Coordinates of C-alpha atoms in Angstrom, one line a residue:
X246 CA 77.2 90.2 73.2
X247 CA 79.7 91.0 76.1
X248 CA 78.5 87.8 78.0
X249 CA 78.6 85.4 74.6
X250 CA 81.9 86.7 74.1
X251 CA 83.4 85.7 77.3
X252 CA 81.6 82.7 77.6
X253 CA 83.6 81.6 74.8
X254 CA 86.7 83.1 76.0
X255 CA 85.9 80.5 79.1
X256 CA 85.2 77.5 76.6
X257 CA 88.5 78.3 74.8
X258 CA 90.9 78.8 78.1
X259 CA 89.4 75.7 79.2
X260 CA 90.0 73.6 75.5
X261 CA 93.1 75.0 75.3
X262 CA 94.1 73.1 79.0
X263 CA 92.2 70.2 78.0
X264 CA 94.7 69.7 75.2
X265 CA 97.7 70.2 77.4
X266 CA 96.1 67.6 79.7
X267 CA 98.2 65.2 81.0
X268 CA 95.6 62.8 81.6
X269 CA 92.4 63.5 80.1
X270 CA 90.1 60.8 81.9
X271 CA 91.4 61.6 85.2
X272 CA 90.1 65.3 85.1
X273 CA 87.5 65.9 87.8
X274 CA 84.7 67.7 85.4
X275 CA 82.5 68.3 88.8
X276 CA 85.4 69.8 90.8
X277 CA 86.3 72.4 88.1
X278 CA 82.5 73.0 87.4
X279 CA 82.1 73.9 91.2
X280 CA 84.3 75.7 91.3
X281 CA 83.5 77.8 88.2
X282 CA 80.0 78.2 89.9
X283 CA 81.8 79.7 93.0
X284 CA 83.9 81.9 90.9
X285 CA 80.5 83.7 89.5
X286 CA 78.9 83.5 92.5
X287 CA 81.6 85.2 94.2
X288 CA 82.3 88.1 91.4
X289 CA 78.2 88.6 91.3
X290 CA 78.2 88.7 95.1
X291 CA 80.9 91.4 95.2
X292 CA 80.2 93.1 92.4
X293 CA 76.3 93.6 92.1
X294 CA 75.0 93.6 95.6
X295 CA 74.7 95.9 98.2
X296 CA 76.4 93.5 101.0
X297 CA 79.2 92.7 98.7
X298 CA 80.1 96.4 98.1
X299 CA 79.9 96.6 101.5
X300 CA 82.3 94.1 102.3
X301 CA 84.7 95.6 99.5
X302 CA 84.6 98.7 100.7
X303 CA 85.3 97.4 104.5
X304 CA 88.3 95.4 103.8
X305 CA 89.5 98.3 101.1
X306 CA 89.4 100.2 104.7
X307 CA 91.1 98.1 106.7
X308 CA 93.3 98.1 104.2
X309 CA 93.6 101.7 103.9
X310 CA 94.5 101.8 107.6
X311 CA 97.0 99.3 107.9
X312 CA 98.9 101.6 104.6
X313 CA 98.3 104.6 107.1
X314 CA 100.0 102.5 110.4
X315 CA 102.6 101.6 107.2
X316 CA 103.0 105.0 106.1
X317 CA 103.9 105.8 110.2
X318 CA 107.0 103.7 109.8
X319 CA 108.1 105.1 106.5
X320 CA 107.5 108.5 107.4
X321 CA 109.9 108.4 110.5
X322 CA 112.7 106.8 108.8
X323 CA 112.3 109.0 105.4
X324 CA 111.1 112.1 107.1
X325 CA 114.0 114.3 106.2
X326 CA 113.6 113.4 102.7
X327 CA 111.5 115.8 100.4
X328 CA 109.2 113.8 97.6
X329 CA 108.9 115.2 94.3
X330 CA 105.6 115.7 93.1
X331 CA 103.3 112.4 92.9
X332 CA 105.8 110.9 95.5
X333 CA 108.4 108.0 95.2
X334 CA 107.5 104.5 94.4
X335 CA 110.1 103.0 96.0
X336 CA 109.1 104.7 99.4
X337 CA 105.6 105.0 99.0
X338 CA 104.5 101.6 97.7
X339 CA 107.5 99.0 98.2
X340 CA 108.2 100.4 101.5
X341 CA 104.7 99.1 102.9
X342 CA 105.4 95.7 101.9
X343 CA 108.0 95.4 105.4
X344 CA 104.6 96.4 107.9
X345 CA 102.7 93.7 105.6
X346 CA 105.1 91.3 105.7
X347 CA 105.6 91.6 110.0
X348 CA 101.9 91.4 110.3
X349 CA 101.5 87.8 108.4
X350 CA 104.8 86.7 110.2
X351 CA 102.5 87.3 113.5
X352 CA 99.2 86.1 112.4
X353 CA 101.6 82.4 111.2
X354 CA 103.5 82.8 114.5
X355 CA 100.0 82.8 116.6
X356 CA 98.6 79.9 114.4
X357 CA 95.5 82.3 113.2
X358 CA 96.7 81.9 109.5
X359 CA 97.6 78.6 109.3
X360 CA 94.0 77.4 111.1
X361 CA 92.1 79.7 108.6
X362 CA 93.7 78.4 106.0
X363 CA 93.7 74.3 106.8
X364 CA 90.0 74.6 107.7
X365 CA 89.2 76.6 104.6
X366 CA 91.4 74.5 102.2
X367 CA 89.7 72.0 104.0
X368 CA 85.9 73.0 102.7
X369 CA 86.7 73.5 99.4
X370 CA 88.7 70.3 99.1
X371 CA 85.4 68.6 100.3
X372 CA 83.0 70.2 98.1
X373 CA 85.2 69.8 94.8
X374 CA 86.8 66.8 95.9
X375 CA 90.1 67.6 95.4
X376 CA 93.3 66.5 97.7
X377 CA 93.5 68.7 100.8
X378 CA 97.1 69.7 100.2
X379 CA 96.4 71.3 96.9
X380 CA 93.5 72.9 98.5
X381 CA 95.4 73.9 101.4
X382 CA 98.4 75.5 98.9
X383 CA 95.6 77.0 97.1
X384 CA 94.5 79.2 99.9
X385 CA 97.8 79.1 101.5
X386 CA 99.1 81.1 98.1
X387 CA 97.0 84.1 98.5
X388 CA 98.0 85.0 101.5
X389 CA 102.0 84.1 101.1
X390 CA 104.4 84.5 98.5
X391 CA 105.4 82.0 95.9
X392 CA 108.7 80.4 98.0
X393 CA 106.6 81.0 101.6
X394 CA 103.8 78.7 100.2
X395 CA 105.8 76.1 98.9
X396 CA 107.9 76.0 102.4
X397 CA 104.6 75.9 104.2
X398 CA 103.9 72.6 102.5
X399 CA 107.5 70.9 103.0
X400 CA 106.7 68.2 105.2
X401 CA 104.2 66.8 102.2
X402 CA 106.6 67.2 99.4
X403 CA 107.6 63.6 99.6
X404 CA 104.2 62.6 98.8
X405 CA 103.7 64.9 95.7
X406 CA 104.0 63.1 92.3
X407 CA 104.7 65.3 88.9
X408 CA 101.5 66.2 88.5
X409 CA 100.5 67.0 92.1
X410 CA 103.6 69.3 92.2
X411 CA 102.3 70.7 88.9
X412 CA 99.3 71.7 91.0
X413 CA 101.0 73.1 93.7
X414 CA 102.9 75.2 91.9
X415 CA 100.5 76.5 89.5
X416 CA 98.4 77.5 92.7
X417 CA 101.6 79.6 94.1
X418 CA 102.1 81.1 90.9
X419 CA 98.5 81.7 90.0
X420 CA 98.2 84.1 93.1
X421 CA 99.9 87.1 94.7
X422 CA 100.8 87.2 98.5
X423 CA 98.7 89.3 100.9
X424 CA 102.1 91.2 101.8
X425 CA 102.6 93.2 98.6
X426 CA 98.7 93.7 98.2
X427 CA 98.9 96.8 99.6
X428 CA 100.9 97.8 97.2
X429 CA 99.2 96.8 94.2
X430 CA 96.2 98.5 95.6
X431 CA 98.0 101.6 95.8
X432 CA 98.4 101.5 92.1
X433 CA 95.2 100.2 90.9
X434 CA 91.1 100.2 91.8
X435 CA 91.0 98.2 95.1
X436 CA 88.1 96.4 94.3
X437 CA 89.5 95.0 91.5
X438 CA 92.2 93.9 93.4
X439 CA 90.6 92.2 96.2
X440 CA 87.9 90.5 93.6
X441 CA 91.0 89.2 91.8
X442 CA 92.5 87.2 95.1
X443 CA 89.7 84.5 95.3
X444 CA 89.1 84.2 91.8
X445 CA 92.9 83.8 91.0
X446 CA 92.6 80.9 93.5
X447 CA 90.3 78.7 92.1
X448 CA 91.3 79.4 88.4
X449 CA 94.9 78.1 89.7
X450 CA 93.0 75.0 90.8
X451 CA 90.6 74.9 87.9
X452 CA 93.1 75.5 84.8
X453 CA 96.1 73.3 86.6
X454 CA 93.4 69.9 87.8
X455 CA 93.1 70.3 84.1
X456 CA 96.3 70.1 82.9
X457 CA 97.2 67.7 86.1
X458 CA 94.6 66.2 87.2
X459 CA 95.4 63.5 90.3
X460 CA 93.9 61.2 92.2
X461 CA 95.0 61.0 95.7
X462 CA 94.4 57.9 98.2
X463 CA 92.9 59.1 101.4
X464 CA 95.8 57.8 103.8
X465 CA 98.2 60.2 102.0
X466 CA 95.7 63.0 101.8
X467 CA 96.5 65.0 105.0
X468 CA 97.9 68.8 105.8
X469 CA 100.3 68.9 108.5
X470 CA 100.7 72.9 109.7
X471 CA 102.5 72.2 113.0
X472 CA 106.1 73.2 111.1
X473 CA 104.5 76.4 109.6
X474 CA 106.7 79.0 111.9
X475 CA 110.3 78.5 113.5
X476 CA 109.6 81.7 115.4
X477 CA 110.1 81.1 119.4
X478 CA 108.4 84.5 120.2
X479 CA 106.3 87.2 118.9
X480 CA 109.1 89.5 118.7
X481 CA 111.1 86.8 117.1
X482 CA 108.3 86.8 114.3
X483 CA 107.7 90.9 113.9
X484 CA 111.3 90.9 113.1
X485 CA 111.7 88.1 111.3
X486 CA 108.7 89.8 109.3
X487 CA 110.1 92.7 109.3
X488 CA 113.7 91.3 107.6
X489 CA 111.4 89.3 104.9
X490 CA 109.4 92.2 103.9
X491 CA 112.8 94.5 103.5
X492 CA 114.0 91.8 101.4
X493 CA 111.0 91.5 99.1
X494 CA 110.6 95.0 98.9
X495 CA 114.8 95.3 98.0
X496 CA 114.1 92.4 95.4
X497 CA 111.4 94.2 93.7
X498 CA 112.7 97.2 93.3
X499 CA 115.6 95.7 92.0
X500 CA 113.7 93.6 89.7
X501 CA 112.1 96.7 88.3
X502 CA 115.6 98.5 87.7
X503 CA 116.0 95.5 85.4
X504 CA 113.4 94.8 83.6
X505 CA 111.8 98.7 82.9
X506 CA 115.5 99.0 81.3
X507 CA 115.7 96.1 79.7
X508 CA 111.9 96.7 78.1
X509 CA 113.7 100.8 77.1
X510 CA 116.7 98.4 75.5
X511 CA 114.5 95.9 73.5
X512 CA 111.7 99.1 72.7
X513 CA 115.4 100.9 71.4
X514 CA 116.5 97.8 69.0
X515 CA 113.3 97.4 67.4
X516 CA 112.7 101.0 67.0
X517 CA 116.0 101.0 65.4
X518 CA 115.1 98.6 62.9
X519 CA 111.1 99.3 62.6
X520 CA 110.5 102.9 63.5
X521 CA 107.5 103.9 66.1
X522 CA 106.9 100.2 66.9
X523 CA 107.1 98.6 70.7
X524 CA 107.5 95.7 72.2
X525 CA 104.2 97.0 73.8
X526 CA 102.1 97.4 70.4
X527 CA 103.4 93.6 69.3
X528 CA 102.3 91.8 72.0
X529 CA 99.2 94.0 72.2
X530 CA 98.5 92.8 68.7
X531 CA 99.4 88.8 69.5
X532 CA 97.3 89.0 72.8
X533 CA 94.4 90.9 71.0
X534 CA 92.1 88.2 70.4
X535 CA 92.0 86.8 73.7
X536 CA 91.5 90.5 74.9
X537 CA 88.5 90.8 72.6
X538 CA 86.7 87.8 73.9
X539 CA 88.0 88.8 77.2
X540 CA 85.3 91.6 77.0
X541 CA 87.9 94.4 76.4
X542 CA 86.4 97.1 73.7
X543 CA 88.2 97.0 70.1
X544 CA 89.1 100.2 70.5
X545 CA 91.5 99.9 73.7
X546 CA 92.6 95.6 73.3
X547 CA 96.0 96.6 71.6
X548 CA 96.7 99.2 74.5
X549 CA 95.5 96.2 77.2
X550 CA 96.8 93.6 75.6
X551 CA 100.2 95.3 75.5
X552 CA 99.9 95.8 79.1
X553 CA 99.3 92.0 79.8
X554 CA 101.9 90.8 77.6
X555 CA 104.4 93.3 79.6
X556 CA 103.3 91.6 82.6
X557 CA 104.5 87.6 80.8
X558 CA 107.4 89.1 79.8
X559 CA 108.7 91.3 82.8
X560 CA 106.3 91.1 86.1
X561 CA 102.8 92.5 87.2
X562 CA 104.7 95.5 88.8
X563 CA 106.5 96.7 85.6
X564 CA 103.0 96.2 83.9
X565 CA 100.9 97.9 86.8
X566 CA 103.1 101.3 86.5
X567 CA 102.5 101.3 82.6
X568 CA 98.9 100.9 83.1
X569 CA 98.7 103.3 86.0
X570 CA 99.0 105.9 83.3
X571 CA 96.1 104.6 81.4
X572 CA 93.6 104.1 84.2
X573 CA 92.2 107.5 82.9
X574 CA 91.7 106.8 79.2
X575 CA 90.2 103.5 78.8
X576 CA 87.0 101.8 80.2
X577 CA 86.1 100.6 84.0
X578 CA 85.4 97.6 81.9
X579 CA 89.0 97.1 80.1
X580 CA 90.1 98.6 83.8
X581 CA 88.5 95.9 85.8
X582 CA 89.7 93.3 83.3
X583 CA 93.2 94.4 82.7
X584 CA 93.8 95.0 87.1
X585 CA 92.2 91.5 87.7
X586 CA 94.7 89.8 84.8
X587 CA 97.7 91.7 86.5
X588 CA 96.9 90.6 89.9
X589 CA 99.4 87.0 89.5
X590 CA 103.0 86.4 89.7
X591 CA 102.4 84.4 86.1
X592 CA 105.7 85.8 84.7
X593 CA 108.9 84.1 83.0
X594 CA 111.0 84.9 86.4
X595 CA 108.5 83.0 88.7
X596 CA 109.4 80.2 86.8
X597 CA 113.2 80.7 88.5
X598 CA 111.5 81.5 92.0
X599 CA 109.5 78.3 92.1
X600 CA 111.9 75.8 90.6
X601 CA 115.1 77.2 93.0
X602 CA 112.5 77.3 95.9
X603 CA 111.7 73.7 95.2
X604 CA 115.6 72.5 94.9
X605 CA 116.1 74.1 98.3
X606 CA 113.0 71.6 99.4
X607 CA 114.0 68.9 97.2
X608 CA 116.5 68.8 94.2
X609 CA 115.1 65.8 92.6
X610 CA 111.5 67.7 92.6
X611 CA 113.3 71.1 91.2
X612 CA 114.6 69.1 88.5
X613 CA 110.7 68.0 87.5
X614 CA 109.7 71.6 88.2
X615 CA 112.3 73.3 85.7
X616 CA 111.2 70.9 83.0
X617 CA 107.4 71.7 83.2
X618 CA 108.5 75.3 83.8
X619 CA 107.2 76.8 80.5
X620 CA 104.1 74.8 80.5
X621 CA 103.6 76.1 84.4
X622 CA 103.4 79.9 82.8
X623 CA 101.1 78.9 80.4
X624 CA 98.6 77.3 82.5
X625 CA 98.8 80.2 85.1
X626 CA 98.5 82.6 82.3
X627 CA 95.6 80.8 81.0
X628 CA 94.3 81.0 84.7
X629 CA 94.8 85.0 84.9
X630 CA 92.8 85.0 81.4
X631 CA 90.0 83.0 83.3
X632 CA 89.7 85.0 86.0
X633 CA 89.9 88.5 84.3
X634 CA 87.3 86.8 82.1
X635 CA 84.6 86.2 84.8
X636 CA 85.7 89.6 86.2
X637 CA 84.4 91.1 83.2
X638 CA 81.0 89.3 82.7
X639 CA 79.6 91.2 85.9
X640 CA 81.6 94.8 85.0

C-alpha cells in the first residue's frame, strides 16, 4: 500500500509541475525519467545494501571527525564558558559551520571542488541531456550555499534566458550547502541527511526542467570555472572561509531569533482568538494529504506536516529544532521522510537571498527572478515532496 501511495504522490508532484509548465512540448520526458531512475537507484543503493550502509556510515564518520576537529576550535574560544545541560545551539551546532565553511573555501581555492563538480555536472548533463550549466549549478548547489552557487556561475549569466535562470535557481534553492551539513546532522539521523543531498539535486532538476524546460544550442552550452576563487593563497582562502562561515553562522542564528518569535507571536494571536490551536496544527492539517501519500502513517501526518509547513513558512532550522523533540515519538518512517523534506533551503526568505544575490550579478535578471519568486518556492517545495517521497518507498 506504502509503495501505491507514494507512487502516486510522484504522479501528482509531477502533474502538478506539468500544469505550471511554461512550455509543455519542450519538456525533456527522458531526462526527468533518468533521472527518477537514478534517484531510486541511488536511495535503494544506500538504503538496502550492505555497500551502501557502508558508505553512509563512512562519510557519517568523516563527518563525525571533521565536528570533532570543529569542536577543537569552539572549545578553545568558549572554554571558560559552562553549558547548561543538553548544551548550547548556538555554540554547539552554528559554531561548526566557520571550520565547514574554511575547509570548502580550500578545496575551491585548490581547484578540487570546482573539477569534481564540472566533470560530474558534466556526466549527468550527458546522460539526461540537459545543458551543462544547469547541471554544473545542480551539483555546484549541494556543496555551496544559495548566493555561493549563483556567483560560481556569473560569467554564464548573460547567457541564461527566464527559464534557464528558473532552473538555476530552483537547483540552489532545492539544496542545502555542504557547510551547514554538519549542523543539520547534529540535529537529525545522518543518513537521512546525507540520502537527502543527491536526491534533492536531481528533484531540483527534475521538478524545475518541468516547469522550465530549455533547449540550449551547443555553442552557448559551456562551464567556465577559471573565476570560481579570488583567493591568491591558501591562507587567503582559510580565512576568507573562515569570515564566510562566521557570517552564515551570525545570520542564522539571527534568523532564528526572528522567526521562533515571530511563530510564539502568530501561535499567541490565534490562540487568542481560537484557543489550543497553532499555526503548527493548521498547516499540519493543509499539508496532510500530501503527507499521507508521502508514506507518513495517519496517526503522526498532522504532527509532520506541521513540521514541514514550519519549514515554508520560517526555514529548515526553525523546523529541525521543533522536530528534534519528536524524533522519539514518531516512526523511522515519518522520521526518514520528515529529515529528507527538511534538508532544502525551500523557504519564503530564500526567495530574498536568491533574487538580491542575482541583482548584485545582474539587476535586469533579479528583476525576472523576484517575479517568478513565489512560483520558485513552489516548485522547490514540490521537489523536497519528491524526494522525501522516494526516501520513503525504501524506509
Amino acid at each position: 500500500m506504502d509503495i501505491i501511495l507514494g507512487i502516486l504522490a510522484i504522479i501528482v508532484v509531477l502533474g502538478i509541475a506539468y500544469l505550471l509548465s511554461n512550455h509543455r512540448k519542450m519538456v525533456n520526458y527522458r531526462g526527468i525519467g533518468i533521472m527518477i531512475l537514478a534517484q531510486l537507484l541511488i536511495t535503494w543503493f544506500m538504503f538496502s545494501t550492505t555497500i551502501g550502509q557502508t558508505i553512509i556510515n563512512g562519510i557519517s564518520a568523516v563527518f563525525n571527525k571533521l565536528i570533532e576537529f570543529g569542536n577543537a576550535g569552539v572549545d578553545f574560544i568558549l572554554g571558560g564558558v559552562v553549558e547548561a545541560e543538553g548544551g548550547v545551539f548556538f555554540f554547539d551546532v552554528l559554531l561548526l559551520i566557520i571550520f565547514f565553511a574554511t575547509i570548502l573555501s580550500v578545496l575551491t581555492y585548490l581547484k578540487i571542488l570546482p573539477i569534481f563538480i564540472k566533470y560530474i555536472g558534466g556526466i549527468i548533463s550527458k546522460i539526461t541531456g540537459l545543458p551543462k550549466v544547469e547541471s554544473f549549478n545542480a551539483v555546484n548547489s549541494i556543496f555551496f550555499g544559495q548566493s555561493e552557487a549563483l556567483i560560481a556561475i556569473r560569467s554564464q549569466f548573460h547567457h541564461l534566458t527566464a527559464n534557464r535562470l528558473y532552473i538555476v535557481s530552483a537547483s540552489a534553492m532545492g539544496s542545502v550547502s555542504a557547510s551547514i551539513v554538519g549542523a543539520y546532522m547534529q540535529m537529525l539521523p545522518p543518513e537521512y541527511v546525507l540520502v537527502a543531498l543527491p536526491l534533492n539535486m536531481f528533484s531540483a532538476l527534475i521538478i524545475a526542467s518541468i516547469i522550465a524546460p530549455v533547449n540550449v544550442p551547443k555553442q552557448e552550452d559551456k562551464v567556465d570555472i577559471t573565476d570560481v576563487s579570488n583567493d591568491k593563497s591558501i591562507f587567503e582562502a582559510m580565512g576568507n572561509g573562515a569570515l564566510e562561515g562566521g557570517k552564515i553562522a551570525l545570520i542564522v542564528g539571527t534568523m532564528l531569533v526572528a522567526f521562533i518569535a515571530a511563530l510564539e507571536l502568530v501561535n499567541w494571536i490565534i490562540q487568542a482568538i481560537f484557543a489550543g490551536v497553532t499555526l503548527q496544527q493548521i498547516l499540519g492539517y493543509v499539508l496532510s494529504p500530501i503527507g499521507i501519500l508521502m508514506g507518513i502513517p495517519t496517526s503522526e501526518v498532522i504532527d509532520a506536516g506541521g513540521i514541514m509547513g514550519t519549514k515554508i513558512v520560517t526555514n529548515e532550522f526553525v523546523a529541525m529544532l521543533e522536530f528534534q523533540n519528536m524524533i522519539g515519538q514518531v516512526s523511522e518512517k515519518t522520521v526518514g521522510i520528515v529529515t529528507v523534506f527538511l534538508t532544502s533551503f525551500a523557504n519564503f526568505s530564500s526567495i530574498g537571498i536568491i533574487a538580491g544575490t542575482v541583482q548584485g550579478i545582474d539587476r535586469e535578471k533579479g528583476g525576472e527572478v523576484s517575479k517568478f519568486g513565489l512560483k520558485l518556492l513552489l516548485g522547490a517545495t514540490l521537489a523536497s515532496i519528491l524526494s522525501a517521497t522516494i526516501a520513503g518507498l525504501f524506509i
